[in-house]
Amino acid sequence: MTTVGILGGGQLARMMALAGAPLGLRFLVMDTSDEACAGQFVPMVVGDWRDEQALAEFASRVDVATFDFENVPAESAEWLAARIPVFPAPRALRIAQDRLAEKTLFNELGIGTPAFAAVETRADLEAAVARIGLPCILKTRRLGYDGKGQFRLKTPADLDAAWAALGAQAGKVGLILEAFVAFERELSVVAVRGRDGAFRAWPLTENWHRDGILSASMAPAAGVAALMARALDHARELAEALDYVGVFALELFVRDGQLLANEMAPRVHNSGHWTLEGAETSQFENHLRAVLGLPLGSTDAVGASVMLNWVGAMPAATPVLASPAGHWHDYGKSPRPGRKVGHATLRAEGCSALADALQEVAVALQRQDEFAPVLARLRDSG
Ligand code: AMP
């Protein structure tokens, strides 16, 4: 009996455990909170990431460890990797945790990015804004997610406010200034690399954000045939450069037909949730197969899918449950503004049937505005 240890006990760990049950796997999660939602049905070790006693207990009870949360301190991942197999390896995690290191690697590999500059002092910020131009975004290098730790600068007058908001972080997690990209679309590649170097990617996904948080995804993305090969090459080169094992996501902006990489997430990703119902093998199952050294499953799409994120609080379930296309995922979390508490996936044979299903659900939930761009894309593609 194999036990997979997961660092972080959120919804990603929860969905990984659900996907691992048919493979006969057992799980143990470690989290800093005893309320982590995977703990509702997976045994849990509660402790701080730097608590060696908790890490030692976790290590003694698992055969292999992986992550649902990429901000586990790299030192803790290294401590574990000295004792048990850990995938992805701590080096990959360390690079992907740092926006400056990952963008530098992207450029070394010939993957385009928005213009960027490291910022350590207020004078650096002024020099960086002068070089990169406005509008731009100041971000923390580490520990930011879902639009947190970011400040958008539109005019020179915003410099003071940006420094007031994030300057204190400069000495702690570091800062990076990026050009603001007026993108036409956001895409992601969700891909997996096995222990033996086998590489597979799911079809490209198109993503829509609200307030810096993923709101909806559509897969396979429509009208991106010209970009597909380059996007997959970028993902493969990145995975090989990091000797990466497991699932990861590469987030891309499309501007003037060019791809610009925003970031890499070294774990299963919200823009890959549709694969649970919309692909032959889900990202969660393939991640487990990769970290266990098992053959990877097919990443082919099954029909067309749209994933709708529930942020803050769960809406009524009935319209999705009543839809022939509907699949419901409630993470069992308490509501809180900005918190991802669940999602729904609608899946149909083609874009036009999917558009009809989405329209019905959006109207019933009174969320037509939120999902209008997704509906428009589906109607264009159907
Ligand atoms: P991130 O936390 O870097 O993934 O950013 C969250 C979202 O904010 C992205 O998916 C974009 O919608 C937006 N965003 C982040 N960086 C930029 C940028 N340099 N230019 C334009 N939009 C951005």
Coordinates of C-alpha atoms and ligand atoms in Angstrom, one line a residue:
M1 CA 0.0 0.0 0.0
T2 CA 1.5 3.3 -1.1
T3 CA 0.9 6.5 0.9
V4 CA 1.3 9.8 -0.8
G5 CA 2.1 12.8 1.4
I6 CA 0.8 16.2 0.3
L7 CA 2.2 19.4 1.7
G8 CA -0.8 21.7 2.0
G9 CA -4.3 20.5 2.6
G10 CA -6.5 22.7 0.4
Q11 CA -8.8 21.9 -2.4
L12 CA -5.9 20.8 -4.7
A13 CA -4.9 18.1 -2.1
R14 CA -8.6 17.2 -1.7
M15 CA -9.1 16.6 -5.4
M16 CA -5.8 14.8 -5.7
A17 CA -6.9 12.4 -2.9
L18 CA -10.2 11.8 -4.7
A19 CA -8.4 11.1 -7.9
G20 CA -6.0 8.8 -6.2
A21 CA -8.6 6.5 -4.6
P22 CA -9.2 4.4 -7.7
L23 CA -5.4 3.9 -8.0
G24 CA -5.5 2.3 -4.5
L25 CA -3.5 5.0 -2.9
R26 CA -3.6 6.3 0.6
F27 CA -2.9 9.9 1.5
L28 CA -1.6 12.0 4.4
V29 CA -1.7 15.8 4.2
M30 CA 0.3 18.3 6.2
D31 CA -1.1 21.8 6.8
T32 CA -0.6 24.7 9.2
S33 CA -4.4 24.7 9.9
D34 CA -6.5 22.0 11.3
E35 CA -9.4 23.3 9.2
A36 CA -7.7 22.6 5.9
C37 CA -10.5 21.2 3.7
A38 CA -8.6 18.0 2.5
G39 CA -8.5 17.1 6.2
Q40 CA -12.3 16.4 6.1
F41 CA -11.5 13.0 4.7
V42 CA -7.7 12.6 4.5
P43 CA -5.6 12.0 7.6
M44 CA -3.6 15.1 8.5
V45 CA -0.5 16.2 10.4
V46 CA -1.0 19.8 11.6
G47 CA 2.2 21.8 12.1
D48 CA 4.2 24.8 11.0
W49 CA 6.3 24.2 7.8
R50 CA 9.5 24.8 9.8
D51 CA 8.5 22.5 12.7
E52 CA 11.0 19.6 12.2
Q53 CA 9.0 17.3 14.6
A54 CA 5.9 17.7 12.5
L55 CA 7.9 17.2 9.3
A56 CA 9.6 14.1 10.7
E57 CA 6.2 12.6 11.6
F58 CA 4.9 13.4 8.1
A59 CA 8.1 11.9 6.5
S60 CA 7.8 8.7 8.6
R61 CA 4.3 8.0 7.5
V62 CA 4.5 8.5 3.7
D63 CA 6.4 6.9 0.7
V64 CA 6.6 10.0 -1.4
A65 CA 5.8 13.7 -0.9
T66 CA 4.3 16.3 -3.2
F67 CA 2.6 19.7 -2.9
D68 CA -0.7 21.4 -3.1
F69 CA 0.9 24.7 -2.0
E70 CA 4.0 26.0 -3.7
N71 CA 4.9 28.4 -0.9
V72 CA 6.1 25.7 1.5
P73 CA 9.6 27.1 2.5
A74 CA 12.2 25.6 0.1
E75 CA 14.3 24.7 3.2
S76 CA 11.5 22.5 4.5
A77 CA 11.2 20.8 1.1
E78 CA 14.9 20.2 1.1
W79 CA 14.8 18.8 4.6
L80 CA 12.2 16.3 3.4
A81 CA 14.0 15.5 0.2
A82 CA 17.0 14.4 2.2
R83 CA 14.8 11.8 3.8
I84 CA 12.1 10.7 1.3
P85 CA 11.4 11.2 -2.5
V86 CA 9.9 14.7 -3.1
F87 CA 8.4 15.7 -6.5
P88 CA 8.7 18.3 -7.9
A89 CA 12.3 18.6 -6.6
P90 CA 13.0 21.5 -4.3
R91 CA 15.2 23.3 -6.9
A92 CA 12.2 23.5 -9.3
L93 CA 10.1 24.7 -6.4
R94 CA 12.6 27.4 -5.4
I95 CA 12.7 28.8 -9.0
A96 CA 9.0 28.8 -9.5
Q97 CA 8.4 30.4 -6.1
D98 CA 10.4 33.5 -7.2
R99 CA 8.9 35.7 -10.0
L100 CA 12.3 37.2 -10.7
A101 CA 14.1 33.8 -11.0
E102 CA 11.3 32.3 -13.1
K103 CA 11.1 35.2 -15.6
T104 CA 14.9 35.2 -15.9
L105 CA 14.8 31.4 -16.7
F106 CA 12.0 32.0 -19.2
N107 CA 14.1 34.6 -21.1
E108 CA 17.2 32.3 -20.9
L109 CA 15.1 29.6 -22.6
G110 CA 13.9 32.1 -25.3
I111 CA 10.4 32.3 -23.8
G112 CA 9.2 35.9 -24.1
T113 CA 7.9 37.8 -21.0
P114 CA 6.6 41.3 -20.2
A115 CA 9.6 43.6 -19.6
F116 CA 10.6 43.3 -15.9
A117 CA 13.1 44.6 -13.4
A118 CA 14.1 43.7 -9.8
V119 CA 13.2 46.4 -7.3
E120 CA 15.0 46.6 -3.9
T121 CA 14.8 50.3 -3.1
R122 CA 12.6 53.3 -3.8
A123 CA 15.3 54.5 -6.2
D124 CA 15.2 51.2 -8.0
L125 CA 11.4 51.6 -8.4
E126 CA 11.8 55.0 -9.9
A127 CA 14.6 53.8 -12.3
A128 CA 12.5 50.7 -13.2
V129 CA 9.3 52.8 -14.0
A130 CA 11.5 55.1 -16.1
R131 CA 12.8 52.2 -18.1
I132 CA 9.7 50.0 -18.4
G133 CA 7.2 52.8 -18.7
L134 CA 3.5 53.1 -17.5
P135 CA 1.2 51.3 -17.0
C136 CA 3.1 48.7 -15.0
I137 CA 2.6 46.4 -12.0
L138 CA 4.7 46.1 -8.9
K139 CA 4.5 42.6 -7.4
T140 CA 6.1 40.8 -4.6
R141 CA 8.7 38.3 -5.9
R142 CA 7.5 35.6 -3.5
L143 CA 4.4 34.6 -1.6
G144 CA 1.9 36.4 -3.9
Y145 CA -1.0 34.6 -5.4
D146 CA -4.5 35.3 -6.8
G147 CA -3.6 39.0 -7.4
K148 CA -2.4 39.4 -3.8
G149 CA 0.9 41.4 -3.3
Q150 CA 0.4 43.4 -6.5
F151 CA -0.1 47.1 -7.1
R152 CA -0.9 48.6 -10.5
L153 CA 0.7 51.9 -11.5
K154 CA -1.1 54.0 -14.1
T155 CA 0.4 57.5 -13.6
P156 CA 3.7 58.8 -12.0
A157 CA 1.6 59.9 -9.0
D158 CA 1.0 56.2 -8.2
L159 CA 4.6 55.7 -7.3
D160 CA 4.1 56.8 -3.7
A161 CA 1.1 54.7 -3.1
A162 CA 2.8 51.6 -4.7
W163 CA 5.8 52.0 -2.4
A164 CA 3.6 52.6 0.6
A165 CA 1.7 49.4 -0.2
L166 CA 4.6 47.1 -1.0
G167 CA 7.9 48.9 0.0
A168 CA 8.0 47.1 3.3
Q169 CA 8.1 43.8 1.5
A170 CA 11.2 44.8 -0.5
G171 CA 13.6 43.6 2.2
K172 CA 11.5 40.5 3.0
V173 CA 10.3 38.8 -0.1
G174 CA 11.7 41.2 -2.8
L175 CA 9.8 43.0 -5.5
I176 CA 9.6 42.9 -9.2
L177 CA 8.2 45.6 -11.6
E178 CA 6.6 44.3 -14.8
A179 CA 5.2 46.1 -17.8
F180 CA 1.4 45.9 -17.9
V181 CA 0.4 43.9 -20.9
A182 CA -2.7 44.9 -22.8
F183 CA -3.3 41.3 -23.7
E184 CA -6.0 40.0 -26.1
R185 CA -6.3 36.7 -24.3
E186 CA -4.9 34.7 -21.4
L187 CA -4.0 31.1 -22.0
S188 CA -2.4 28.4 -19.9
V189 CA -0.6 25.2 -20.7
V190 CA -1.2 22.5 -18.1
A191 CA 1.4 19.8 -18.7
V192 CA 2.9 16.8 -16.9
R193 CA 6.4 15.3 -17.0
G194 CA 7.1 11.8 -15.6
R195 CA 10.0 10.6 -13.6
D196 CA 11.3 9.0 -16.9
G197 CA 11.1 12.3 -18.8
A198 CA 7.8 11.5 -20.6
F199 CA 6.0 14.7 -21.4
R200 CA 2.3 15.3 -22.1
A201 CA 0.2 18.5 -22.2
W202 CA -3.6 18.9 -22.2
P203 CA -5.1 21.1 -24.9
L204 CA -4.5 24.8 -24.3
T205 CA -7.0 26.5 -21.9
E206 CA -8.3 30.0 -22.2
N207 CA -8.7 31.9 -18.9
W208 CA -10.7 34.9 -17.7
H209 CA -9.8 36.7 -14.4
R210 CA -11.7 39.1 -12.2
D211 CA -9.8 41.1 -9.6
G212 CA -6.7 39.0 -10.2
I213 CA -8.5 35.8 -9.4
L214 CA -9.4 33.1 -12.0
S215 CA -13.1 33.4 -12.9
A216 CA -13.6 30.9 -15.7
S217 CA -11.6 28.6 -18.1
M218 CA -12.6 27.1 -21.4
A219 CA -10.9 24.1 -23.0
P220 CA -9.8 23.3 -25.6
A221 CA -9.2 27.0 -26.2
A222 CA -10.7 28.0 -29.6
G223 CA -8.8 29.6 -32.5
V224 CA -5.3 29.1 -31.1
A225 CA -4.0 26.5 -33.6
A226 CA -1.2 28.9 -34.7
L227 CA 0.0 29.3 -31.1
M228 CA -0.4 25.7 -29.9
A229 CA 3.0 24.3 -31.0
R230 CA 5.0 27.2 -29.6
A231 CA 3.1 27.1 -26.3
L232 CA 3.7 23.4 -25.9
D233 CA 7.4 23.7 -26.8
H234 CA 7.8 26.4 -24.2
A235 CA 6.2 24.2 -21.5
R236 CA 8.4 21.2 -22.5
E237 CA 11.6 23.2 -22.5
L238 CA 10.8 24.6 -19.1
A239 CA 10.0 21.2 -17.7
E240 CA 13.3 19.8 -19.1
A241 CA 15.4 22.7 -17.8
L242 CA 14.0 22.2 -14.3
D243 CA 14.1 18.4 -14.6
Y244 CA 10.5 18.8 -13.4
V245 CA 8.4 15.8 -12.3
G246 CA 4.6 16.2 -11.9
V247 CA 1.9 18.6 -13.3
F248 CA 2.6 22.3 -13.7
A249 CA 0.9 25.2 -15.4
L250 CA 2.5 27.9 -17.6
E251 CA 0.4 31.0 -17.7
L252 CA 0.6 33.0 -21.0
F253 CA -0.6 36.3 -22.3
V254 CA -1.4 36.6 -26.0
R255 CA -0.6 40.0 -27.5
D256 CA -0.4 40.7 -31.3
G257 CA -0.2 37.0 -31.9
Q258 CA 2.8 36.7 -29.6
L259 CA 3.1 34.6 -26.4
L260 CA 4.4 36.3 -23.2
A261 CA 4.9 34.1 -20.1
N262 CA 3.4 35.4 -16.9
E263 CA 4.3 32.7 -14.5
M264 CA 4.7 29.0 -13.8
A265 CA 2.7 27.2 -11.1
P266 CA 4.7 24.2 -9.9
R267 CA 1.6 22.1 -9.0
V268 CA -1.9 21.1 -10.3
H269 CA -3.6 24.3 -11.3
N270 CA -7.0 25.9 -11.2
S271 CA -7.0 26.3 -15.0
G272 CA -6.7 22.5 -15.2
H273 CA -9.8 21.6 -13.0
W274 CA -11.8 21.0 -16.2
T275 CA -9.7 17.9 -16.9
L276 CA -11.6 16.1 -14.1
E277 CA -14.6 15.7 -16.5
G278 CA -13.2 17.1 -19.8
A279 CA -10.1 14.9 -20.4
E280 CA -9.3 11.2 -20.6
T281 CA -7.0 11.6 -17.6
S282 CA -7.3 14.4 -15.1
Q283 CA -4.4 16.6 -14.0
F284 CA -4.8 15.2 -10.5
E285 CA -4.5 11.6 -11.6
N286 CA -1.6 12.3 -13.9
H287 CA 0.2 14.2 -11.2
L288 CA 0.0 11.2 -9.0
R289 CA 1.1 8.9 -11.8
A290 CA 4.1 11.1 -12.5
V291 CA 5.3 11.3 -8.9
L292 CA 4.9 7.6 -8.4
G293 CA 6.7 6.7 -11.7
L294 CA 3.6 5.2 -13.3
P295 CA 2.8 5.5 -17.0
L296 CA 1.1 8.8 -17.8
G297 CA -2.5 8.8 -19.0
S298 CA -3.9 10.3 -22.1
T299 CA -4.4 14.1 -22.0
D300 CA -6.9 14.2 -24.8
A301 CA -10.0 16.3 -24.3
V302 CA -13.4 14.6 -24.1
G303 CA -15.8 17.2 -25.7
A304 CA -15.6 20.8 -24.8
S305 CA -15.5 22.2 -21.2
V306 CA -16.0 25.4 -19.3
M307 CA -15.0 25.7 -15.7
L308 CA -16.6 28.3 -13.5
N309 CA -14.9 29.3 -10.2
W310 CA -16.9 30.0 -7.1
V311 CA -15.1 32.7 -5.2
G312 CA -16.2 34.1 -1.8
A313 CA -19.3 31.9 -1.3
M314 CA -21.0 28.9 -3.1
P315 CA -23.9 29.8 -5.3
A316 CA -27.1 27.7 -5.5
A317 CA -26.2 24.2 -6.7
T318 CA -29.5 23.3 -8.4
P319 CA -29.0 25.0 -11.8
V320 CA -25.7 23.2 -12.3
L321 CA -26.9 19.8 -10.9
A322 CA -30.0 20.1 -13.2
S323 CA -27.9 20.8 -16.3
P324 CA -27.1 17.7 -18.4
A325 CA -23.6 19.3 -18.8
G326 CA -23.1 20.1 -15.1
H327 CA -20.6 18.8 -12.6
W328 CA -20.4 20.3 -9.1
H329 CA -17.4 20.7 -6.8
D330 CA -17.9 22.1 -3.3
Y331 CA -14.6 22.2 -1.4
G332 CA -16.3 22.2 2.0
K333 CA -14.7 25.6 2.9
S334 CA -16.3 28.3 4.9
P335 CA -17.2 31.5 2.9
R336 CA -14.7 34.4 2.9
P337 CA -14.3 37.3 0.4
G338 CA -11.7 36.4 -2.3
R339 CA -11.5 32.7 -1.2
K340 CA -11.9 29.9 -3.8
V341 CA -14.7 27.7 -2.3
G342 CA -15.7 25.5 -5.2
H343 CA -16.2 25.3 -9.0
A344 CA -18.5 23.8 -11.6
T345 CA -17.5 22.3 -14.9
L346 CA -19.9 22.2 -17.8
R347 CA -19.0 19.7 -20.5
A348 CA -20.8 19.0 -23.8
E349 CA -19.9 17.5 -27.1
G350 CA -19.3 20.8 -28.9
C351 CA -19.1 24.5 -28.3
S352 CA -22.7 25.3 -29.4
A353 CA -24.3 22.8 -26.9
L354 CA -21.9 24.1 -24.3
A355 CA -22.9 27.7 -24.9
D356 CA -26.5 26.8 -24.5
A357 CA -25.7 25.0 -21.2
L358 CA -23.6 28.0 -19.9
Q359 CA -26.3 30.5 -20.8
E360 CA -28.9 28.6 -18.9
V361 CA -26.7 28.3 -15.8
A362 CA -25.6 31.9 -16.0
V363 CA -29.1 33.2 -16.2
A364 CA -30.4 30.9 -13.4
L365 CA -27.5 32.1 -11.2
Q366 CA -27.9 35.8 -12.3
R367 CA -24.2 35.8 -13.4
Q368 CA -24.7 36.8 -17.1
D369 CA -22.2 39.7 -16.8
E370 CA -19.5 37.6 -15.2
F371 CA -19.6 34.8 -17.8
A372 CA -20.5 37.0 -20.9
P373 CA -16.9 36.9 -22.4
V374 CA -16.9 33.1 -22.1
L375 CA -20.3 32.8 -23.7
A376 CA -19.2 35.1 -26.5
R377 CA -16.1 33.0 -27.2
L378 CA -18.2 29.8 -27.2
R379 CA -20.7 31.3 -29.6
D380 CA -17.9 32.5 -31.9
S381 CA -16.4 29.0 -31.9
G382 CA -19.7 27.0 -32.2
Ligands
AMP1 P1 -0.5 36.6 -11.3 O1 -0.7 36.6 -9.8 O2 0.8 37.1 -11.7 O3 -0.9 35.3 -11.9 O4 -1.6 37.7 -11.8 C1 -3.0 37.5 -11.8 C2 -3.6 38.1 -13.0 O5 -3.4 39.5 -13.0 C3 -3.1 37.6 -14.3 O6 -3.7 36.4 -14.7 C4 -3.5 38.8 -15.2 O7 -4.9 38.7 -15.5 C5 -3.2 40.0 -14.4 N1 -1.8 40.3 -14.6 C6 -0.7 39.9 -13.9 N2 0.4 40.4 -14.4 C7 0.1 41.2 -15.4 C8 0.8 42.0 -16.4 N3 2.2 42.1 -16.4 N4 0.1 42.6 -17.4 C9 -1.3 42.5 -17.4 N5 -2.0 41.8 -16.6 C10 -1.3 41.1 -15.6

